[in-house]
Structure formats: structure tokens, C-alpha cells
């Protein structure tokens, strides 16, 4: 079956003070229908820019090269993209307070999606909005429709954002750090909601996060990004049990475990990730890699492997 | 919301009262009087004049009488234009000044805001630079230079519009004065809107609106415009003040029989009641505008509204 | 401090409009200072043979003459001189008063600050012209009144800005750190407060000059400022309006001077503001 989202050798760079900054440096990936893919990486790894590029929401000084296909259609064609954006291909963002228009009611912000994409009259659109709020488990949905974003709690706002993304039965929802701005307890609720929604709607989900724990509960497959590239691509369980890239291994070590020793020192990754735009010789992770050898500092490793498991490393970890 | 409005209204009345009182007493306290500027009159005639205008009474009595007549809507007699009461003079001139000011303000908003939005959407292009260049010209050059220049161009050389004069109900005579009056606030509003719009367009919620697939027109008109207008709302009161100030010159140059000339002439002639009447009118307008702006803020940003 | 200045100069140089404006302003100043030496006429002399004459070489009436036969070249230059002088002096006064007021309000804080800012709010609400007219009614027309009232322009914004900056700086931790490390108040002011305040102050001082020149011209135009036979761009323009149809140069030349002067001052001020990265008030 055709992949829902198919990206080939995508490069995104920004013009800046006479030079360019590479945010995404040759990324290829496939998301199958109904698949949940987790994209993990530090800030600056390019994970958000990658999907902003897919949606066509990059800043004006950005340059995008490569191929993006959504449900078989080339997305570089603006008309094709506009047809699906907001309806079959949707995105929800990190901070629901600043991501919702402060002077419009929730009802208006939801209904306008249906009005624009489905051609519904406003009254019907509002009813549709109310029904969607029920499906995302927002209490008192009718009351919410007349309220403004600042009158809702953080968790409810995120549910509203999710509702906005689901209104037109999308094939792919991109969720960019959906839980980062929320309290831990609310985080769990939202993750639970995402799981339920996936079951009900059956859409594909691209879940972006810097937090492996968030991704662990939902993803079928996980992509690890570093310095604008994918460094590992594996099924979720495999990744956790047998990480192949040293960076992935270090990331896993950094997540504290409830069952571990109580007063042990929390392991950290020494050093810093490269700044966006910093040009590097060889593997970008080499400066921080405990396994780095001379070859790593000179030659940049390509992403290689089977369909189900790929890694970009000269000396990947073995099981 | 209504309660908020009435609270503000109630607060405005004492302000007006204070202004009237201060003005009154300051004027009476000043050296000299309205009849000093003429050739020295024989003392008896002076005394008679003082009596006729009630100037021989103690100050407090005069104040009381003035307030009483104000409550009846009577601003008192003009000291200089002896056949007219201030109320009559205001009645004749105010409609013209009001017309001039309202049209100018409307023009400034109706042209300035779209111009600012346009410049913001074409940021860093030639159109943007051109618009902003025009804005600097509009802001820098005063109306008493612009109007005569326009008059020379369109009136004397091209003969398209009359340079000065007035006929009741005429639009042609108002055209150039309105343009000259509207230009500075128009330019300022365009600049404000552009700056504000540029900032709003970088907001996360605008990104969400685009992510929802909404077309540019909808995003701008429904999502971006209202928050972008907050600085313009803040500017409205200074804009009205600017138009009021400008009208003094514009009326004088264009020979329009509005109330602006009364203020200046009243000052030069020391015509107490006239100046007092003018001050009251202008202050009321400004304070009224302030109230309107407060209401406007609440409409523009729901977060400001008092909680239900 | 050095760095801020260097940065600003670099950015300013990259702004062609601002640079041009600066040259034009300098040019005008030079011409007004030295121009009259080149022309034998004086500002009051009446030339009966050349009443309202067009600009020409005759009798060195390069800008023509007005209705009374006075040479427009020297009068325009004199008027420009007056306007610039008033602009600079009154700006300096505004600067001193505004910075003083704002610094005190910001530094003392609390109720005093609140009170002082309320005063400014009330004063800002009044259109200045009405206040001036008002004073004219009381005290009659006089030139000292003119100076006082003109000095009143512009210090309000300056005070607001300085107070805002002072407040935010006072609260910043590096001040506490400096005090804790034993730095004297003077040193703190010089090394920390001033560099942060100086940007906006310079910009607004520069933008106050055209404001004041405009205001003075406005008053003179109305007859409330500089009086006959003194020459100010405002009075010259007022004359010019009267002669507009018959002798347009009497209007165009002083009007043009004022327009160009104000335009360039504004462009330069804006450029300075962009260069020093100060937000619009």
C-alpha cells in the first residue's frame, strides 16, 4: 500500500546574514497509513522544521529542496498542498494558549474549518464542532463553544487543538510536542486521548517530542534525529531494547527509571549538540560519542539498513 | 460591560468639571481684561461695561452664575463679538468644524489601516518602502504647509478645486482642507498598523490559522486584524487632538467658518467667555473620545473585558 | 558603550535615506550661517523698486521679495536660523527636564513615581496648542511665553522613556551585584545605567527637534509666536499664504525650506532609531 507521507532527501535551509543555515540535511522517511511514528530529538535537531516544511509553514527566508508526497500527490505544488492542508493533513502545536486566536470564540475557531473545507453553513459547522468536542472528551462542550481560549485550562485547550485537527477526518495528524507545555498529570491525559483517538479515527500520527517517555506509549516506530538528520529508524520496542546508534543509547540512559537505584547520579550527555547551521566534518555526533574513531570524524555515515531498521553510524551498537 | 461604561462616564464628569473650574479661575486671575486691548476708555464707560457683563461682581458670584447658565446650555455673551452670544457663535461654527474633523478622521482610518496592512504583507518590497516613505512625508510636514501647497497645485494651477471659501453643503470646498488635515494621522496610522501587523503575523496563532488551511484573506481579516489594531486604538485620542489642532490652521487658511478661528481670535482679544466655551467643547470631545477608545479596547481584546 | 556606538554608526551608514538627510541638514545649516554674507540685502530693508518681485538676479533678490519689498533670501535664511536655534535650545531644555524628571521618578519609585506619572498622563491629554492659547489669553502675546511653552513640548515623552528605562535597570540583578561588590553609586550610574538609557534618549532628543520646530512655526503662523517684524518660517509662510495666487514664491520658498528641514530631521531621527534598535513609543 502506498505510504501516506513520503519524504525524499529533504533539505531545508535558511538565508541568514549572507550565509545559509541548514536545519534539515537530507531526510528521507515514510509514514504508512494508520502508523504512529515518533520523532525524537533535541531542540535544534530539525524535527519541527521538517514537518513545518511538509505543511508549507516555513518562514519566508527558508529554502526547501527535495521531494514530499502526501497520499501520492507532490506537495511542492502549492495548489495540491492547499487542498489537503487543514483537512486531510493537519498539525497541532506545542503551546495551545499562544496557538489559539485570543479574540475569537472556540466555536468560531472550530467551525471555520468545517465552513472552509466542507462548505457547511455556520450553524451546521457549529454543531459539528460541538460533536467533535465531545469526542475529544471536553466536558460541557456547548458551553465551551462560546468561550474564549483564555477561559479554558491548558489541557482543555490542547483538546480543542486536537479537535480542530480531526474535524475533516485527516489521514495524517502531526503533533509537535503536544504535551511539553502541560503539567505532568495533564500530559498523561493527552497521551491517553491520542491513543483513544487513534483507535477511533484510525489516522496516521507523527508524534514529535524531545521526551522519549511521551513517544514510548504511542509510537509503532521511532525516528531519532540529530543535527538535521535521521540517525536511527526502528520499531519502538526494538529501539528501546536494542538501540543501535550511540546517541539513542545515551538518550535512553538519560531517562531516569523508577526501578533504578535512588541516589544514583543522573547520567547526562556531555557536550552540546551542534548549533543549527554549524558545518561539520564527518559525523555530527562524533564530538560527544563515546565510541568515536578517526573514521567518524572524517566521513559522515549514511542511513543504512533494512526496511524495518536503519541506522547512520560507522560503528553501530549490536544486540 | 454597560456597568464598566457608566463607571468610566461617571469618572469623566468630574474631570470636565475640574477643567471648567480651573479655566474659569485662571482667566479671571490673569492681569488685564477683555476691554484693555482697546484704546483706554473713560472710567465711567469702563465701569458700565464691567457692570453690563457682570465683571464687577465678586469672582465666586461670577463663577456661580456661569455654572448656572452652563447648565442651561448658555455659554454667555461674547465679549468681543458684541452682538452674539458664545452659544450662537458655537452653533454656527461647530457643525462645520465637526464635519471637517469627522471626515478627516474617517479618511485617516479608512485609508491608513489598509495601507498599513498592505505594507506589512509586502514587507521589504518596493511597495513597502514607498508606502513608508510617503508616511514619513505625511508625518513630518505640517498641515499649514501642505494645504497651501495643495491649494497652489490643485486650485491655482490646475483649477480643479477651490482654494478657499465656503458654501453651505459644498463638498468641493472641503476637499483640500480635509486631505491636509487627514494626512498626518493617516500616515501615523499606516505606520502603526504596519508595525503591529508585522508582529502579529509572527504569532503562533496565525501559524495555526494557516495550518488549518484558511486562505490569506480570512487569516488577515478574521485572525490578524483585530489584535493588530490595538495600537491604533491607543492612538485615536492623540489623533483627534492632532486633528483639532490642525483645524485651527486649516480653517484659517481655507476661510472655513468653523469654530477654530474663535479660539485663536478669542485668545488674541482676551474674550473670556469665548475661550472658555471653546475649551469646554474641545475638552468634552477629547474626553468623549477617551471613553470610546476604552470601549474599543474591550471589543478588540476579550481578555480585557470584565469577567461575567 | 563604544560597541553600541560603533554598531549604530555602522547600521546608520547602511541607511542611504538617513545619510542623505544628514547631509541635507548640514547643508541647510551651512547655508543659513554663511548665506547672508553672500547677499548684500538685510532682513528689514524695503526695496520700493522691487515690490513682490519674482526671484531673479536683480538687486541680488535671488528668492524674490515680499509685498513690502523685503528680500526673501535673507529673510528665509534668517527664519530658518531662528527655527533651528529654537529647536536646538528648546530640545536641550526638554532633554534636561525630561531626563531629570524621569530619572527621579524611576529611581525613587513608589508613590512619588505614581504621582509623577499621573501628572504626565494628565498633561499628555491636553493638546498643547490649547494650553498655549490659554496662556496667551491670560498673559497676552509675548516672546518669553513662547520660549516657555515651546520648552514644554517633548519633555513628556522623554520623561516617560527615561523613567521606564530607569525602573527596569534598577530592578535588574546586575545592579544588585554591582552594589554588593562594592561599586560606588557613581560608577554604577556611569557603567550600567547610562549605556542602557542613552540609546532611547538620543533618539528621542533627535526626534524632539522637528517637533519643536513644527510647534514654533505653528504658533508663529497663527500669530501667537514670533511677531512682526521678526522673521520665523512660520510668519513667512503666513505671509506667503496671503500672496499665494499673485506671488507664489513667497509661500513656496519658506514652505519648501520648512518642509525639507522637518522631513530630513524626521528621516534622520527614524534612521537613528532603527540603528540603535529602539522601539516606537
PDB file of N, CA and C in Angstrom, chain A residues 52 55 57 85-86 89 91 93 95 98-104 108-109 112-113 116-117 122 148 150-151 161 164, chain B residues 203-215 218 221-227 299-303 305 308:
ATOM      1  N   UNK A  52       7.165  21.384   9.556  1.00  0.00           N
ATOM      2  CA  UNK A  52       6.671  22.682   9.084  1.00  0.00           C
ATOM      3  C   UNK A  52       6.855  22.753   7.572  1.00  0.00           C
ATOM      4  N   UNK A  55       4.127  20.894   5.869  1.00  0.00           N
ATOM      5  CA  UNK A  55       2.872  21.649   5.885  1.00  0.00           C
ATOM      6  C   UNK A  55       2.944  22.936   5.065  1.00  0.00           C
ATOM      7  N   UNK A  57       4.644  25.663   6.075  1.00  0.00           N
ATOM      8  CA  UNK A  57       4.530  26.746   7.043  1.00  0.00           C
ATOM      9  C   UNK A  57       5.886  27.334   7.407  1.00  0.00           C
ATOM     10  N   UNK A  85      -4.179  20.744   3.210  1.00  0.00           N
ATOM     11  CA  UNK A  85      -3.731  21.329   4.469  1.00  0.00           C
ATOM     12  C   UNK A  85      -4.918  21.738   5.322  1.00  0.00           C
ATOM     13  N   UNK A  86      -4.952  21.256   6.518  1.00  0.00           N
ATOM     14  CA  UNK A  86      -6.056  21.592   7.411  1.00  0.00           C
ATOM     15  C   UNK A  86      -7.213  20.627   7.298  1.00  0.00           C
ATOM     16  N   UNK A  89      -4.467  16.651   6.031  1.00  0.00           N
ATOM     17  CA  UNK A  89      -3.134  16.721   6.630  1.00  0.00           C
ATOM     18  C   UNK A  89      -3.172  17.862   7.643  1.00  0.00           C
ATOM     19  N   UNK A  91      -1.978  19.658  11.663  1.00  0.00           N
ATOM     20  CA  UNK A  91      -0.883  19.757  12.612  1.00  0.00           C
ATOM     21  C   UNK A  91      -1.364  20.408  13.888  1.00  0.00           C
ATOM     22  N   UNK A  93       0.103  22.087  17.651  1.00  0.00           N
ATOM     23  CA  UNK A  93       1.339  22.712  18.098  1.00  0.00           C
ATOM     24  C   UNK A  93       1.546  22.638  19.589  1.00  0.00           C
ATOM     25  N   UNK A  95       2.248  24.985  22.198  1.00  0.00           N
ATOM     26  CA  UNK A  95       1.647  25.775  23.269  1.00  0.00           C
ATOM     27  C   UNK A  95       0.233  26.184  22.894  1.00  0.00           C
ATOM     28  N   UNK A  98      -0.871  30.171  23.146  1.00  0.00           N
ATOM     29  CA  UNK A  98      -0.473  31.123  22.109  1.00  0.00           C
ATOM     30  C   UNK A  98      -0.854  30.639  20.722  1.00  0.00           C
ATOM     31  N   UNK A  99      -1.226  29.353  20.621  1.00  0.00           N
ATOM     32  CA  UNK A  99      -1.568  28.839  19.302  1.00  0.00           C
ATOM     33  C   UNK A  99      -3.039  28.990  18.965  1.00  0.00           C
ATOM     34  N   UNK A 100      -3.837  29.513  19.878  1.00  0.00           N
ATOM     35  CA  UNK A 100      -5.247  29.759  19.575  1.00  0.00           C
ATOM     36  C   UNK A 100      -5.483  31.259  19.533  1.00  0.00           C
ATOM     37  N   UNK A 101      -6.301  31.699  18.582  1.00  0.00           N
ATOM     38  CA  UNK A 101      -6.551  33.129  18.414  1.00  0.00           C
ATOM     39  C   UNK A 101      -7.305  33.683  19.621  1.00  0.00           C
ATOM     40  N   UNK A 102      -6.730  34.657  20.325  1.00  0.00           N
ATOM     41  CA  UNK A 102      -7.317  35.097  21.599  1.00  0.00           C
ATOM     42  C   UNK A 102      -8.669  35.793  21.492  1.00  0.00           C
ATOM     43  N   UNK A 103      -8.989  36.410  20.365  1.00  0.00           N
ATOM     44  CA  UNK A 103     -10.217  37.203  20.326  1.00  0.00           C
ATOM     45  C   UNK A 103     -11.377  36.498  19.633  1.00  0.00           C
ATOM     46  N   UNK A 104     -11.194  35.232  19.282  1.00  0.00           N
ATOM     47  CA  UNK A 104     -12.294  34.505  18.659  1.00  0.00           C
ATOM     48  C   UNK A 104     -12.744  33.385  19.579  1.00  0.00           C
ATOM     49  N   UNK A 108     -16.086  29.516  16.995  1.00  0.00           N
ATOM     50  CA  UNK A 108     -15.729  30.083  15.701  1.00  0.00           C
ATOM     51  C   UNK A 108     -14.478  29.424  15.138  1.00  0.00           C
ATOM     52  N   UNK A 109     -13.473  29.243  16.000  1.00  0.00           N
ATOM     53  CA  UNK A 109     -12.214  28.693  15.519  1.00  0.00           C
ATOM     54  C   UNK A 109     -12.358  27.256  15.044  1.00  0.00           C
ATOM     55  N   UNK A 112     -14.918  27.316  11.666  1.00  0.00           N
ATOM     56  CA  UNK A 112     -14.407  27.869  10.406  1.00  0.00           C
ATOM     57  C   UNK A 112     -13.697  26.804   9.572  1.00  0.00           C
ATOM     58  N   UNK A 113     -13.149  25.790  10.234  1.00  0.00           N
ATOM     59  CA  UNK A 113     -12.514  24.701   9.488  1.00  0.00           C
ATOM     60  C   UNK A 113     -13.556  23.987   8.633  1.00  0.00           C
ATOM     61  N   UNK A 116     -14.844  26.253   5.807  1.00  0.00           N
ATOM     62  CA  UNK A 116     -13.938  26.440   4.677  1.00  0.00           C
ATOM     63  C   UNK A 116     -13.733  25.162   3.872  1.00  0.00           C
ATOM     64  N   UNK A 117     -13.510  24.046   4.563  1.00  0.00           N
ATOM     65  CA  UNK A 117     -13.152  22.830   3.823  1.00  0.00           C
ATOM     66  C   UNK A 117     -14.357  22.056   3.326  1.00  0.00           C
ATOM     67  N   UNK A 122     -22.639  28.050   8.723  1.00  0.00           N
ATOM     68  CA  UNK A 122     -22.098  28.225  10.061  1.00  0.00           C
ATOM     69  C   UNK A 122     -22.856  27.464  11.146  1.00  0.00           C
ATOM     70  N   UNK A 148     -13.745  31.841  25.276  1.00  0.00           N
ATOM     71  CA  UNK A 148     -12.511  32.240  24.620  1.00  0.00           C
ATOM     72  C   UNK A 148     -11.348  31.393  25.132  1.00  0.00           C
ATOM     73  N   UNK A 150      -8.615  31.949  26.590  1.00  0.00           N
ATOM     74  CA  UNK A 150      -8.037  32.223  27.895  1.00  0.00           C
ATOM     75  C   UNK A 150      -8.936  31.760  29.027  1.00  0.00           C
ATOM     76  N   UNK A 151     -10.160  31.393  28.702  1.00  0.00           N
ATOM     77  CA  UNK A 151     -11.076  30.923  29.747  1.00  0.00           C
ATOM     78  C   UNK A 151     -10.972  29.418  29.961  1.00  0.00           C
ATOM     79  N   UNK A 161      -7.381  21.962  20.285  1.00  0.00           N
ATOM     80  CA  UNK A 161      -6.476  21.935  19.130  1.00  0.00           C
ATOM     81  C   UNK A 161      -6.590  20.594  18.409  1.00  0.00           C
ATOM     82  N   UNK A 164      -9.676  20.504  16.420  1.00  0.00           N
ATOM     83  CA  UNK A 164      -9.533  21.263  15.167  1.00  0.00           C
ATOM     84  C   UNK A 164      -8.856  20.417  14.113  1.00  0.00           C
TER      85      UNK A 164
ATOM     86  N   UNK B 203       2.912  35.585  15.056  1.00  0.00           N
ATOM     87  CA  UNK B 203       2.367  34.872  16.221  1.00  0.00           C
ATOM     88  C   UNK B 203       2.088  33.412  15.906  1.00  0.00           C
ATOM     89  N   UNK B 204       2.035  32.625  16.985  1.00  0.00           N
ATOM     90  CA  UNK B 204       1.726  31.208  16.835  1.00  0.00           C
ATOM     91  C   UNK B 204       0.312  30.994  16.337  1.00  0.00           C
ATOM     92  N   UNK B 205      -0.621  31.840  16.779  1.00  0.00           N
ATOM     93  CA  UNK B 205      -1.994  31.553  16.376  1.00  0.00           C
ATOM     94  C   UNK B 205      -2.238  31.863  14.897  1.00  0.00           C
ATOM     95  N   UNK B 206      -1.418  32.701  14.328  1.00  0.00           N
ATOM     96  CA  UNK B 206      -1.525  32.915  12.885  1.00  0.00           C
ATOM     97  C   UNK B 206      -1.002  31.693  12.158  1.00  0.00           C
ATOM     98  N   UNK B 207       0.052  31.097  12.707  1.00  0.00           N
ATOM     99  CA  UNK B 207       0.569  29.871  12.117  1.00  0.00           C
ATOM    100  C   UNK B 207      -0.491  28.775  12.157  1.00  0.00           C
ATOM    101  N   UNK B 208      -1.207  28.701  13.305  1.00  0.00           N
ATOM    102  CA  UNK B 208      -2.284  27.720  13.408  1.00  0.00           C
ATOM    103  C   UNK B 208      -3.353  27.988  12.361  1.00  0.00           C
ATOM    104  N   UNK B 209      -3.708  29.239  12.187  1.00  0.00           N
ATOM    105  CA  UNK B 209      -4.754  29.571  11.219  1.00  0.00           C
ATOM    106  C   UNK B 209      -4.355  29.103   9.818  1.00  0.00           C
ATOM    107  N   UNK B 210      -3.082  29.313   9.448  1.00  0.00           N
ATOM    108  CA  UNK B 210      -2.629  28.831   8.146  1.00  0.00           C
ATOM    109  C   UNK B 210      -2.613  27.316   8.116  1.00  0.00           C
ATOM    110  N   UNK B 211      -2.230  26.710   9.257  1.00  0.00           N
ATOM    111  CA  UNK B 211      -2.170  25.249   9.309  1.00  0.00           C
ATOM    112  C   UNK B 211      -3.550  24.641   9.109  1.00  0.00           C
ATOM    113  N   UNK B 212      -4.582  25.404   9.474  1.00  0.00           N
ATOM    114  CA  UNK B 212      -5.933  24.895   9.287  1.00  0.00           C
ATOM    115  C   UNK B 212      -6.371  24.979   7.833  1.00  0.00           C
ATOM    116  N   UNK B 213      -5.517  25.567   7.019  1.00  0.00           N
ATOM    117  CA  UNK B 213      -5.842  25.636   5.608  1.00  0.00           C
ATOM    118  C   UNK B 213      -6.647  26.853   5.215  1.00  0.00           C
ATOM    119  N   UNK B 214      -6.764  27.831   6.116  1.00  0.00           N
ATOM    120  CA  UNK B 214      -7.555  29.016   5.796  1.00  0.00           C
ATOM    121  C   UNK B 214      -6.825  29.885   4.784  1.00  0.00           C
ATOM    122  N   UNK B 215      -7.567  30.520   3.870  1.00  0.00           N
ATOM    123  CA  UNK B 215      -6.911  31.383   2.879  1.00  0.00           C
ATOM    124  C   UNK B 215      -6.401  32.667   3.507  1.00  0.00           C
ATOM    125  N   UNK B 218      -8.888  35.361   4.818  1.00  0.00           N
ATOM    126  CA  UNK B 218      -9.555  35.037   6.077  1.00  0.00           C
ATOM    127  C   UNK B 218      -8.614  35.203   7.253  1.00  0.00           C
ATOM    128  N   UNK B 221      -8.174  39.035   7.804  1.00  0.00           N
ATOM    129  CA  UNK B 221      -9.361  39.762   8.246  1.00  0.00           C
ATOM    130  C   UNK B 221      -9.935  39.234   9.557  1.00  0.00           C
ATOM    131  N   UNK B 222      -9.929  37.903   9.707  1.00  0.00           N
ATOM    132  CA  UNK B 222     -10.577  37.388  10.906  1.00  0.00           C
ATOM    133  C   UNK B 222      -9.608  37.211  12.071  1.00  0.00           C
ATOM    134  N   UNK B 223      -8.380  36.794  11.784  1.00  0.00           N
ATOM    135  CA  UNK B 223      -7.472  36.454  12.881  1.00  0.00           C
ATOM    136  C   UNK B 223      -6.443  37.519  13.208  1.00  0.00           C
ATOM    137  N   UNK B 224      -5.970  38.233  12.193  1.00  0.00           N
ATOM    138  CA  UNK B 224      -4.848  39.134  12.451  1.00  0.00           C
ATOM    139  C   UNK B 224      -5.265  40.580  12.674  1.00  0.00           C
ATOM    140  N   UNK B 225      -6.328  41.019  12.024  1.00  0.00           N
ATOM    141  CA  UNK B 225      -6.630  42.448  12.017  1.00  0.00           C
ATOM    142  C   UNK B 225      -6.963  43.009  13.391  1.00  0.00           C
ATOM    143  N   UNK B 226      -7.874  42.339  14.107  1.00  0.00           N
ATOM    144  CA  UNK B 226      -8.292  42.911  15.382  1.00  0.00           C
ATOM    145  C   UNK B 226      -7.166  43.134  16.365  1.00  0.00           C
ATOM    146  N   UNK B 227      -6.329  42.130  16.642  1.00  0.00           N
ATOM    147  CA  UNK B 227      -5.228  42.416  17.578  1.00  0.00           C
ATOM    148  C   UNK B 227      -4.273  43.471  17.049  1.00  0.00           C
ATOM    149  N   UNK B 299     -13.617  45.598  23.073  1.00  0.00           N
ATOM    150  CA  UNK B 299     -14.083  44.846  21.914  1.00  0.00           C
ATOM    151  C   UNK B 299     -12.926  44.141  21.216  1.00  0.00           C
ATOM    152  N   UNK B 300     -11.786  44.866  21.102  1.00  0.00           N
ATOM    153  CA  UNK B 300     -10.667  44.311  20.373  1.00  0.00           C
ATOM    154  C   UNK B 300     -10.061  43.094  21.067  1.00  0.00           C
ATOM    155  N   UNK B 301     -10.011  43.127  22.383  1.00  0.00           N
ATOM    156  CA  UNK B 301      -9.357  42.036  23.097  1.00  0.00           C
ATOM    157  C   UNK B 301     -10.249  41.528  24.217  1.00  0.00           C
ATOM    158  N   UNK B 302     -10.829  40.347  24.030  1.00  0.00           N
ATOM    159  CA  UNK B 302     -11.759  39.828  25.032  1.00  0.00           C
ATOM    160  C   UNK B 302     -11.116  39.643  26.397  1.00  0.00           C
ATOM    161  N   UNK B 303      -9.812  39.526  26.435  1.00  0.00           N
ATOM    162  CA  UNK B 303      -9.151  39.306  27.714  1.00  0.00           C
ATOM    163  C   UNK B 303      -9.283  40.500  28.630  1.00  0.00           C
ATOM    164  N   UNK B 305     -11.979  42.363  28.864  1.00  0.00           N
ATOM    165  CA  UNK B 305     -13.346  42.566  29.346  1.00  0.00           C
ATOM    166  C   UNK B 305     -13.506  42.124  30.785  1.00  0.00           C
ATOM    167  N   UNK B 308     -17.590  37.829  33.450  1.00  0.00           N
ATOM    168  CA  UNK B 308     -19.048  37.767  33.610  1.00  0.00           C
ATOM    169  C   UNK B 308     -19.389  37.488  35.060  1.00  0.00           C
TER     170      UNK B 308
END
